[in-house]
XYZ file of C-alpha atoms in Angstrom:
669
model
C 104.140 -0.449 51.521
C 103.964 -2.699 48.486
C 100.676 -2.559 46.603
C 100.429 -5.382 44.086
C 98.445 -8.511 43.309
C 99.449 -12.147 43.533
C 98.809 -14.006 40.305
C 98.760 -17.620 39.259
C 97.896 -19.448 36.086
C 94.290 -19.484 34.989
C 92.127 -22.194 36.425
C 89.048 -23.888 35.067
C 87.389 -24.166 38.469
C 83.843 -22.839 38.243
C 81.840 -21.048 40.894
C 78.519 -22.467 39.825
C 77.460 -23.440 36.319
C 77.186 -20.564 33.842
C 73.607 -19.664 33.089
C 71.930 -19.602 29.716
C 69.478 -17.110 28.271
C 65.851 -17.767 27.356
C 66.996 -19.583 24.221
C 69.403 -21.884 26.057
C 72.500 -20.019 24.847
C 75.554 -19.230 27.009
C 75.465 -15.649 28.246
C 78.049 -12.924 27.733
C 77.719 -9.764 29.850
C 79.281 -6.469 28.776
C 80.249 -4.265 31.739
C 82.144 -1.035 32.274
C 81.796 2.640 33.113
C 79.718 4.911 30.869
C 81.166 6.388 27.672
C 83.672 3.627 26.960
C 81.901 1.889 24.040
C 79.825 -0.839 25.712
C 76.806 -0.244 23.503
C 79.030 -0.086 20.412
C 80.481 -3.471 21.374
C 76.976 -4.848 21.892
C 76.041 -3.710 18.405
C 79.262 -5.193 17.021
C 78.705 -8.570 18.662
C 75.010 -8.898 17.913
C 74.291 -6.781 14.854
C 71.309 -5.502 16.855
C 71.189 -1.726 17.281
C 71.163 -0.046 20.679
C 71.117 3.732 21.045
C 74.786 4.710 21.457
C 75.123 7.850 23.578
C 78.059 9.772 25.033
C 76.392 10.096 28.362
C 75.536 7.709 31.183
C 72.096 6.262 31.511
C 71.213 4.934 28.072
C 71.425 1.300 29.224
C 69.505 1.531 32.493
C 67.203 -1.155 31.104
C 69.141 -4.273 30.232
C 69.412 -4.995 26.534
C 69.749 -8.511 25.236
C 70.624 -9.909 21.846
C 72.157 -12.903 20.103
C 75.757 -13.016 18.995
C 77.619 -15.469 16.782
C 81.285 -16.094 17.473
C 82.573 -18.150 14.546
C 80.383 -21.288 14.955
C 79.240 -20.526 18.508
C 75.960 -18.702 19.139
C 75.543 -16.906 22.464
C 73.267 -14.520 24.269
C 74.715 -11.042 24.866
C 73.675 -8.544 27.574
C 74.476 -4.838 27.630
C 74.485 -3.669 31.253
C 74.178 -0.235 32.906
C 77.359 1.674 33.657
C 79.201 0.652 36.827
C 82.407 1.785 38.528
C 83.008 -1.170 40.841
C 81.426 -4.114 42.646
C 80.378 -1.848 45.520
C 77.291 -0.108 44.055
C 76.387 3.525 44.677
C 73.738 4.318 42.070
C 70.683 2.340 41.041
C 72.237 1.500 37.665
C 75.299 0.031 39.405
C 73.048 -2.103 41.596
C 71.284 -3.429 38.508
C 74.597 -4.182 36.780
C 75.959 -6.048 39.788
C 72.735 -7.973 40.201
C 73.291 -9.351 36.709
C 76.706 -10.638 37.738
C 75.257 -12.169 40.903
C 72.087 -13.730 39.495
C 72.839 -14.428 35.822
C 76.311 -15.951 36.409
C 77.454 -15.242 32.804
C 79.756 -17.580 30.920
C 82.012 -14.599 30.163
C 82.171 -10.974 31.307
C 83.678 -8.474 28.883
C 84.989 -5.473 30.801
C 85.254 -2.542 28.396
C 87.371 0.420 29.447
C 88.845 3.560 27.945
C 92.546 2.876 27.362
C 93.424 6.476 28.280
C 91.850 5.966 31.727
C 93.128 2.464 32.372
C 94.590 3.358 35.796
C 91.238 4.605 37.053
C 89.201 1.737 35.591
C 91.511 -1.220 36.271
C 90.517 -1.493 39.986
C 87.110 -2.832 38.894
C 88.865 -5.461 36.773
C 90.890 -6.498 39.825
C 87.726 -6.705 41.916
C 85.999 -8.962 39.378
C 89.093 -11.179 39.067
C 89.283 -11.478 42.860
C 85.567 -12.352 42.865
C 86.283 -15.348 40.610
C 84.371 -13.981 37.625
C 85.280 -15.014 34.053
C 86.672 -11.675 32.849
C 87.895 -10.577 29.434
C 89.427 -7.090 29.379
C 88.909 -4.833 26.350
C 90.981 -1.637 26.153
C 88.844 0.412 23.807
C 89.399 3.792 22.151
C 92.938 2.831 21.147
C 92.835 5.288 18.261
C 92.161 8.221 20.572
C 94.899 7.067 22.963
C 97.396 6.803 20.124
C 96.566 10.286 18.890
C 97.730 11.772 22.194
C 100.739 9.442 22.488
C 99.323 7.163 25.202
C 99.959 3.400 25.004
C 99.696 0.249 27.145
C 101.888 -2.870 26.991
C 98.960 -5.227 26.405
C 100.911 -8.563 26.416
C 102.553 -7.704 29.738
C 99.235 -6.580 31.237
C 97.634 -9.839 30.089
C 100.432 -11.784 31.775
C 100.113 -9.805 35.017
C 96.327 -10.227 35.217
C 96.197 -13.810 33.897
C 93.134 -12.962 31.804
C 92.686 -12.241 28.069
C 93.306 -8.574 27.204
C 92.504 -6.968 23.841
C 93.047 -3.540 22.364
C 90.244 -2.192 20.177
C 88.837 0.879 18.469
C 85.287 -0.427 18.165
C 83.793 2.643 16.512
C 85.954 1.926 13.457
C 85.827 -1.877 13.828
C 89.486 -2.216 14.778
C 90.137 -5.373 16.798
C 86.506 -6.531 16.696
C 87.163 -9.600 14.540
C 90.054 -10.761 16.715
C 87.964 -10.272 19.859
C 85.063 -12.352 18.520
C 87.396 -15.163 17.424
C 89.122 -15.245 20.814
C 85.823 -15.291 22.721
C 84.657 -18.256 20.668
C 87.841 -20.139 21.560
C 87.560 -19.244 25.240
C 83.954 -20.419 25.497
C 84.403 -23.792 23.817
C 85.876 -25.463 26.913
C 83.831 -27.026 29.736
C 84.255 -23.842 31.790
C 85.735 -20.438 31.131
C 89.286 -20.236 32.485
C 89.350 -17.869 35.440
C 92.295 -16.059 36.982
C 93.018 -16.613 40.672
C 94.847 -13.304 41.096
C 94.313 -11.585 44.447
C 94.931 -8.037 45.603
C 97.600 -7.939 48.302
C 96.232 -5.652 51.010
C 98.274 -4.357 53.979
C 98.545 -6.872 56.807
C 95.810 -5.398 59.038
C 93.263 -5.297 56.219
C 94.337 -8.721 54.970
C 93.850 -10.203 58.447
C 90.390 -8.627 58.654
C 89.388 -10.076 55.274
C 90.707 -13.528 56.187
C 88.905 -13.519 59.541
C 85.549 -12.793 57.894
C 86.216 -15.155 54.983
C 86.936 -18.093 57.317
C 83.483 -17.825 58.929
C 81.535 -17.870 55.630
C 79.839 -21.225 55.049
C 77.182 -20.405 52.462
C 77.244 -20.831 48.681
C 77.793 -17.653 46.657
C 78.249 -16.672 43.032
C 81.283 -14.590 44.016
C 84.265 -15.968 45.928
C 84.075 -15.887 49.695
C 87.009 -13.462 49.674
C 85.006 -11.000 47.549
C 81.980 -11.416 49.840
C 84.189 -10.657 52.854
C 85.610 -7.531 51.200
C 82.114 -6.218 50.353
C 80.860 -6.935 53.889
C 83.739 -4.920 55.345
C 82.746 -2.075 52.980
C 79.239 -1.992 54.524
C 77.464 -3.415 51.477
C 73.879 -3.742 52.749
C 72.701 -6.001 49.911
C 75.555 -8.448 50.433
C 74.825 -8.444 54.168
C 71.216 -9.436 53.401
C 72.500 -12.149 51.078
C 74.759 -13.494 53.845
C 71.845 -13.571 56.285
C 69.830 -15.566 53.767
C 72.569 -18.034 52.756
C 74.502 -18.685 55.957
C 73.253 -21.681 57.979
C 73.048 -19.532 61.130
C 71.599 -16.496 59.376
C 74.938 -14.685 59.538
C 75.076 -14.641 63.337
C 78.768 -15.537 63.345
C 79.823 -13.387 60.388
C 78.007 -10.057 60.747
C 78.949 -9.330 64.400
C 82.563 -10.096 63.476
C 82.364 -7.605 60.593
C 81.229 -4.850 62.972
C 83.922 -5.807 65.473
C 86.656 -5.670 62.834
C 85.410 -2.353 61.418
C 85.601 -0.785 64.879
C 89.348 -1.529 65.011
C 90.104 0.983 62.237
C 90.246 4.756 62.644
C 89.075 5.319 59.061
C 86.157 3.646 57.243
C 87.255 0.319 55.807
C 85.361 1.093 52.597
C 87.710 4.038 51.992
C 90.849 2.074 52.927
C 89.948 -0.885 50.701
C 89.137 1.306 47.691
C 92.440 3.157 48.197
C 94.393 -0.104 48.252
C 92.620 -1.362 45.136
C 93.565 1.846 43.342
C 97.168 1.593 44.534
C 97.349 -2.022 43.350
C 96.262 -0.948 39.864
C 98.772 1.916 39.828
C 101.580 -0.416 40.966
C 100.778 -2.939 38.253
C 100.604 -0.342 35.491
C 103.639 1.693 36.541
C 105.915 0.073 33.967
C 103.226 -0.915 31.451
C 101.913 2.446 30.276
C 103.550 5.216 28.303
C 102.203 8.737 28.732
C 102.876 11.753 26.557
C 105.251 14.240 28.186
C 102.584 16.920 27.993
C 98.935 17.101 27.070
C 98.741 17.983 23.362
C 96.920 21.232 22.687
C 94.569 20.606 19.795
C 91.454 22.331 18.587
C 89.225 19.682 20.239
C 91.008 19.937 23.593
C 90.736 23.726 23.561
C 87.075 23.491 22.538
C 86.446 20.949 25.308
C 87.956 23.292 27.893
C 85.901 26.175 26.530
C 82.664 24.177 26.856
C 83.286 23.580 30.570
C 84.447 27.103 31.459
C 81.375 29.223 32.371
C 82.832 32.331 30.682
C 82.986 30.609 27.299
C 80.652 27.686 27.934
C 77.479 29.747 28.349
C 77.924 31.607 25.026
C 78.649 28.273 23.332
C 75.473 26.861 24.890
C 73.527 29.870 23.583
C 74.916 29.234 20.091
C 73.957 25.558 20.302
C 70.419 26.445 21.397
C 70.098 29.007 18.601
C 71.161 26.439 15.992
C 68.745 23.936 17.505
C 65.967 26.504 17.293
C 66.760 27.296 13.645
C 66.774 23.632 12.670
C 63.782 22.437 14.717
C 61.729 25.595 15.141
C 62.238 27.137 11.707
C 63.032 24.295 9.329
C 61.041 21.556 11.103
C 58.100 23.433 12.624
C 57.685 26.001 9.860
C 58.966 24.696 6.534
C 58.226 20.972 6.848
C 54.985 21.416 8.794
C 53.816 23.966 6.233
C 54.423 21.536 3.396
C 52.725 18.607 5.125
C 49.983 20.136 7.269
C 48.800 23.015 5.115
C 49.518 21.803 1.605
C 49.375 18.011 1.725
C 46.722 17.380 4.397
C 44.851 20.686 4.323
C 44.456 20.918 0.547
C 44.583 17.296 -0.607
C 44.272 14.435 1.907
C 41.597 15.692 4.318
C 39.179 16.955 1.616
C 39.653 13.668 -0.254
C 38.882 11.598 2.871
C 35.767 13.632 3.662
C 34.500 13.167 0.079
C 35.107 9.411 0.210
C 33.418 9.088 3.612
C 30.354 11.044 2.511
C 30.037 8.665 -0.448
C 30.452 5.287 1.242
C 29.187 5.898 4.822
C 25.614 7.176 5.161
C 25.730 7.680 8.982
C 27.145 11.006 10.178
C 28.144 9.569 13.542
C 30.353 6.950 11.897
C 31.754 9.475 9.413
C 32.831 11.632 12.360
C 34.936 8.742 13.684
C 37.173 8.796 10.602
C 36.799 12.319 9.192
C 35.417 15.715 9.988
C 36.915 17.907 12.684
C 38.137 15.203 15.116
C 38.379 12.077 12.927
C 41.030 9.380 13.034
C 42.461 10.502 9.697
C 41.634 14.190 9.584
C 42.781 14.926 13.159
C 44.746 11.971 14.612
C 46.839 11.132 11.555
C 47.174 14.797 10.556
C 48.486 15.832 13.972
C 50.810 12.834 14.265
C 52.232 12.895 10.737
C 51.925 16.474 9.513
C 52.566 18.514 12.673
C 54.424 16.392 15.237
C 56.416 13.961 13.057
C 58.530 16.554 11.183
C 59.217 18.399 14.437
C 60.113 15.212 16.318
C 62.229 14.022 13.389
C 64.311 17.192 13.185
C 64.711 17.248 16.985
C 65.815 13.608 17.112
C 68.307 14.244 14.305
C 69.775 17.293 16.062
C 69.807 15.526 19.435
C 71.644 12.532 17.959
C 74.366 14.839 16.656
C 74.718 16.421 20.113
C 74.867 12.986 21.758
C 77.437 11.563 19.394
C 79.739 14.569 19.684
C 80.341 14.189 23.437
C 78.823 17.568 24.321
C 76.295 16.363 26.907
C 78.812 15.406 29.645
C 80.471 18.808 29.197
C 77.093 20.454 29.559
C 76.688 18.515 32.818
C 80.017 19.879 34.058
C 79.028 23.401 33.011
C 75.696 23.520 34.822
C 76.664 21.463 37.895
C 76.961 24.626 40.012
C 73.514 25.837 38.941
C 71.924 22.439 39.530
C 73.372 22.305 43.041
C 71.211 25.352 43.848
C 68.109 23.281 43.108
C 69.194 20.216 45.062
C 70.617 18.298 42.098
C 74.035 18.033 40.510
C 75.452 17.921 37.001
C 74.593 14.258 36.627
C 70.902 15.215 36.600
C 71.440 16.941 33.257
C 70.991 13.508 31.679
C 67.288 12.950 32.552
C 66.563 16.690 32.247
C 67.997 16.878 28.715
C 66.391 13.563 27.823
C 63.104 15.143 28.883
C 63.359 17.441 25.881
C 63.159 14.261 23.837
C 60.547 12.362 25.868
C 59.525 13.132 29.450
C 58.261 9.591 29.914
C 61.651 8.114 29.039
C 63.397 10.770 31.124
C 61.288 9.891 34.179
C 62.509 6.306 33.879
C 66.120 7.505 33.573
C 65.827 9.409 36.883
C 66.523 6.062 38.533
C 70.204 6.628 37.599
C 70.359 9.450 40.163
C 71.885 8.441 43.469
C 69.290 9.383 46.089
C 65.510 9.222 46.422
C 65.482 12.982 47.020
C 67.236 13.652 43.705
C 64.903 11.323 41.836
C 61.825 13.058 43.282
C 63.163 16.558 42.519
C 63.986 15.607 38.935
C 60.546 14.013 38.466
C 58.793 17.180 39.676
C 60.795 19.383 37.309
C 60.210 17.015 34.374
C 56.484 17.040 35.033
C 56.312 20.823 35.258
C 58.862 22.743 33.216
C 60.440 20.421 30.616
C 58.517 20.192 27.316
C 59.026 16.999 25.298
C 60.430 17.180 21.767
C 57.031 17.183 20.064
C 55.622 19.832 22.373
C 58.817 21.894 22.269
C 58.911 21.827 18.498
C 55.299 22.963 18.244
C 55.957 25.734 20.774
C 58.962 26.888 18.755
C 56.761 26.853 15.672
C 54.147 29.013 17.414
C 56.767 31.481 18.659
C 58.729 31.488 15.422
C 59.202 34.880 13.824
C 58.937 36.855 17.068
C 62.191 36.791 19.087
C 60.597 38.857 21.872
C 57.918 36.208 22.468
C 60.551 33.471 22.448
C 62.696 35.381 24.942
C 59.784 35.925 27.358
C 58.622 32.300 27.052
C 62.156 31.014 27.690
C 62.623 33.368 30.646
C 59.327 32.369 32.288
C 59.834 28.618 31.849
C 63.488 28.867 32.922
C 62.515 30.992 35.919
C 59.828 28.497 36.952
C 62.356 25.648 36.623
C 64.869 27.388 38.907
C 62.284 28.742 41.381
C 60.428 25.466 41.907
C 63.690 23.526 42.013
C 65.136 25.932 44.581
C 62.016 25.830 46.747
C 61.600 22.047 46.528
C 65.268 21.509 47.383
C 64.815 23.438 50.620
C 61.508 21.870 51.584
C 62.460 18.293 50.757
C 64.805 16.545 53.215
C 67.447 14.073 52.136
C 71.078 13.470 51.262
C 72.982 15.652 48.781
C 75.272 13.343 46.775
C 78.658 14.161 45.282
C 79.054 14.668 41.532
C 81.218 12.595 39.234
C 80.967 11.900 35.533
C 83.086 10.374 32.801
C 84.217 12.986 30.279
C 84.642 11.335 26.864
C 86.659 13.084 24.180
C 84.966 15.375 21.722
C 84.619 13.671 18.384
C 83.030 14.277 15.040
C 79.609 12.566 15.052
C 79.437 9.374 13.028
C 77.011 9.852 10.154
C 75.941 6.218 10.420
C 75.342 6.418 14.189
C 73.408 9.672 13.890
C 71.057 8.420 11.201
C 70.596 4.980 12.752
C 69.775 6.532 16.135
C 67.389 8.977 14.493
C 65.736 6.171 12.555
C 65.434 4.053 15.719
C 63.795 6.879 17.642
C 61.467 7.667 14.767
C 60.520 4.002 14.658
C 59.809 4.181 18.393
C 57.634 7.256 17.806
C 55.604 5.582 15.078
C 55.234 2.389 17.090
C 54.568 3.818 20.562
C 53.270 7.376 20.131
C 51.409 7.361 16.823
C 48.754 4.900 18.108
C 48.126 7.237 21.059
C 47.084 10.003 18.657
C 44.591 7.620 17.107
C 43.391 6.553 20.558
C 42.956 10.204 21.541
C 40.787 10.777 18.463
C 38.633 7.792 19.406
C 38.300 9.037 22.988
C 37.318 12.480 21.743
C 34.721 10.863 19.442
C 33.367 8.842 22.382
C 33.402 11.975 24.514
C 31.350 13.778 21.893
C 28.823 10.926 21.698
C 28.417 10.689 25.481
C 28.571 14.410 26.144
C 31.719 14.094 28.302
C 33.757 16.043 25.773
C 31.317 18.945 25.851
C 31.235 18.758 29.635
C 35.021 19.024 29.751
C 34.967 21.942 27.327
C 32.377 23.751 29.441
C 34.529 23.231 32.547
C 37.678 24.530 30.865
C 36.129 27.446 28.967
C 35.902 29.779 32.002
C 39.536 28.994 32.797
C 40.817 29.837 29.303
C 38.719 33.023 29.350
C 40.420 33.905 32.637
C 43.699 33.580 30.769
C 42.436 35.929 28.072
C 42.342 33.186 25.438
C 39.679 32.391 22.812
C 37.076 29.801 23.808
C 38.534 27.431 21.186
C 41.678 27.116 23.345
C 39.659 25.004 25.790
C 39.653 22.275 23.164
C 43.463 22.355 22.899
C 43.862 22.150 26.682
C 41.383 19.295 26.789
C 43.540 17.531 24.189
C 46.444 18.159 26.559
C 44.854 15.783 29.069
C 45.497 12.994 26.563
C 48.947 14.109 25.416
C 50.932 17.299 25.892
C 52.016 17.385 22.266
C 48.434 16.715 21.173
C 47.328 19.837 23.021
C 50.269 21.847 21.644
C 49.321 20.772 18.139
C 45.781 22.022 18.864
C 47.190 25.435 19.756
C 49.257 25.435 16.582
C 46.134 24.618 14.598
C 44.370 27.749 15.897
C 47.376 30.111 15.760
C 45.625 32.389 13.243
C 42.871 33.127 15.814
C 45.237 34.451 18.498
C 47.213 37.634 19.030
C 50.883 37.480 19.937
C 49.996 38.074 23.589
C 47.522 35.202 23.572
C 50.081 32.960 21.876
C 52.555 33.771 24.653
C 50.048 33.063 27.444
C 48.849 29.833 25.824
C 52.362 28.479 25.199
C 53.484 29.235 28.761
C 50.374 27.623 30.261
C 50.508 24.592 27.975
C 54.233 24.050 28.659
C 53.569 23.987 32.411
C 50.367 21.972 31.986
C 49.835 18.493 33.428
C 51.983 15.620 32.062
C 50.686 13.251 29.429
C 49.022 9.996 30.438
C 52.142 7.925 29.670
C 54.331 10.116 31.881
C 51.792 9.981 34.711
C 51.731 6.179 34.475
C 55.525 5.982 34.627
C 55.589 8.433 37.548
C 53.164 6.186 39.448
C 55.421 3.218 38.720
C 58.680 4.972 39.654
C 57.625 7.256 42.541
C 54.331 5.751 43.748
C 50.707 6.850 43.317
C 50.791 9.312 46.221
C 53.742 11.196 44.748
C 52.190 11.129 41.265
C 48.870 12.455 42.583
C 50.637 15.164 44.566
C 52.565 16.294 41.476
C 49.359 16.444 39.416
C 47.475 18.431 42.080
C 50.337 20.927 42.181
C 51.081 21.262 38.454
C 47.513 21.898 37.193
C 46.658 24.967 39.301
C 50.240 26.242 39.161
C 50.185 26.299 35.337
C 46.931 28.251 35.347
C 48.259 30.712 37.940
C 51.427 31.424 35.950
C 49.374 31.794 32.757
C 46.970 34.212 34.478
C 49.824 36.285 35.929
C 51.393 36.504 32.466
C 48.074 37.645 30.974
C 47.641 40.153 33.809
C 51.147 41.556 33.304
C 50.592 41.950 29.560
C 47.268 43.690 30.201
C 48.696 46.108 32.779
C 51.617 46.934 30.501
C 49.315 47.387 27.532
C 51.224 44.811 25.493
C 49.294 43.305 22.585
C-alpha cells in the first residue's frame, strides 16, 4: 500500500477572510506540541515575555502580543500545546478553537526537528484543512549534535509550504523567519497548499461520500470536516448540525453508516494512515545517526527516569531545594529583613511617626501596632514571604529550564496511577508548590473530569504553595527529625486521600503520554527573566492581598468579629496542644495560607518542637486561601468547592490532633 500525499502548487484561494486582532492587525497563530519552543518563538516575534517552561501547560490561557515583521505589524497568539486537529485534552480543544474561530492570516507550526516524523502528521492535517501553514523545524542545534538532519528544501517542495530550520533559543534562523513571514503576508491572501493525504481506497471513498453531502460554510475544508466526522469528533458534529441547511440530517446518518462498514475504529485507521504518509514522505529526506550517542546528558536523562537511580536523584534535588529556600531564603534572608530591618528599624520608626501625627488610637492601629498595614501586612509580605517566594521561584525556574519536570512525570507515573492520576498530573501538582491557585487553573490540561477533580482535591489539601512551603521549611529548619515527620505525614495524607478518592470516584482512566525534551543547561537570561516575571506577579497580585487582610483584621477588631473568630478557634488550637496565640495564625489562614504560616513563624519562639510540628502539619492541610477557593468554584463548580472545604477543615484538625496525641503518648517533646 502506498502512503503518500498528492501535492500541487500553492494557491491563493482563501477559506474566509483572515481575521484581525483587537487592534485591527492580521493575526499569526503559533501552534505545536509542548516543549518545542512555541513560547520562545512568541517572545522572539513580539519582544513580550511569556514564561518559557519545559513542560506542557504553561500556555493554557492564550497569550497575545504585537509583532513587527520588517514594515508589517501583526498580532501574535501563543496557543496551548496540541498534537493534532482531533482534540483529546482541554488545551487541544482550546488550540483548535482558535484555528476555527480566529481564522489566522498565518499559522506557524513549530516542531522539534528530532521528532519530525511524529509531529509532521499534524502539519499534513492542517494543510489538508486548507490552513495557511508555515513549518518551523526548531532545535536544529540539538539535532545536529546527535547527527540528525532534514533536507529542508526537499521537504518544502513536497509539502508546498514554507519550511524553516531554526534554533530559537540562540536566535538562529529567527531573522530569516521574520523576513519571510512579512513577504508571505503582504499579498491579498496567504498562499495555501492544496496537498492531500492519499488514504487507502476504502477510507478515501468514505471521506468522499461524506464530503459530497456537506453544504455548509466552514473555516476548514469540507474534506477536513469529513475526516473529523469519521473520527467521531463530537464538536465538529455539533458544528455540522448548526451549519448544514438540514441540520446534518443527510450527513450524520451517513457517517454512522460508513463507520459501521469497518472492523476497526475509523479514528484509529485514519491516524495510522496520516502517520504512514508522514513516514513515506520523510523516508528519503532525513538522516539519522547510526546509533544513539552516549553522552553525559543522555545517561543522566536515563538515570532520572529509572526508579532505582531517579528516586535518589529526586531526593538530592529536594535537599538542594531545601537548602536554598529553607535555609538561605527562610533563615538568612528573612532574618536580615524581618528581624533586623523591620523589627529593629522600620516598625519602631512607623509607630513613632504615627503616635506623633495621628492622635486617634483606632486610626493608628490601621497603619501600625500589632496588625497594621505597615507593621503587619507589609512586614509579612516583604520581610517573611518575599525572600522565600523569590528563592523558590529562582530555584523552580532553574528546574523548569533544565527539562527535569517531564522526567519527573515519567518517574512518578506509576505512583500517580495508584491515586487515579498519571504522570501528566505532575504538572499541576508541582505548579501547586509555586501557587495552588494557578495550579488549579492548570488542572484543565488533564484529560478527564475525574482527573481534574482528583487533582483539585489534592491541591486543596496536601500541596503547600511556595510562600507557605518556604515558611514551613523555615520553621522546621535546624531539626531534620521534624522535617522528616512533617514530610512523611503530608506525603502519607497525599497518597492516602488520593488512593481513597480514586476508588470512590467513578470515571475514565486516561492513558499517559508526554513529550520528553532534551536535558539542557538552564539559560541564565530565561531563569532570571522568569523569576523577575513571577516576582512581579507576586507584588502585583499577592502583595495587595496582604494589605487587604490587614484591613479586614482591623475591621474585625473594630466590629468584634475578629475576637469572635479567635474565641471560636481557641478551643480547637488548645485541643491540638498549641498556645492560644496560634488561633490568631489560623484565623489569618482563612485569608491566605501563607499569611497564616507567616503568623506561625512570627510566634516560633513561643512553641516547643512538638508544637511546631503539630502546627505546621495542621496549617499545611488547612483550608485553601480565598483566591484558590474562588478559582475552584470557577473550575469545578460551587458544590464541589463547598464539598472540598467541608472535608479539608475538619480533616486538618483531626490529623493535627492525632499527631499531638501520638507525641503525647510517646512522650516526645
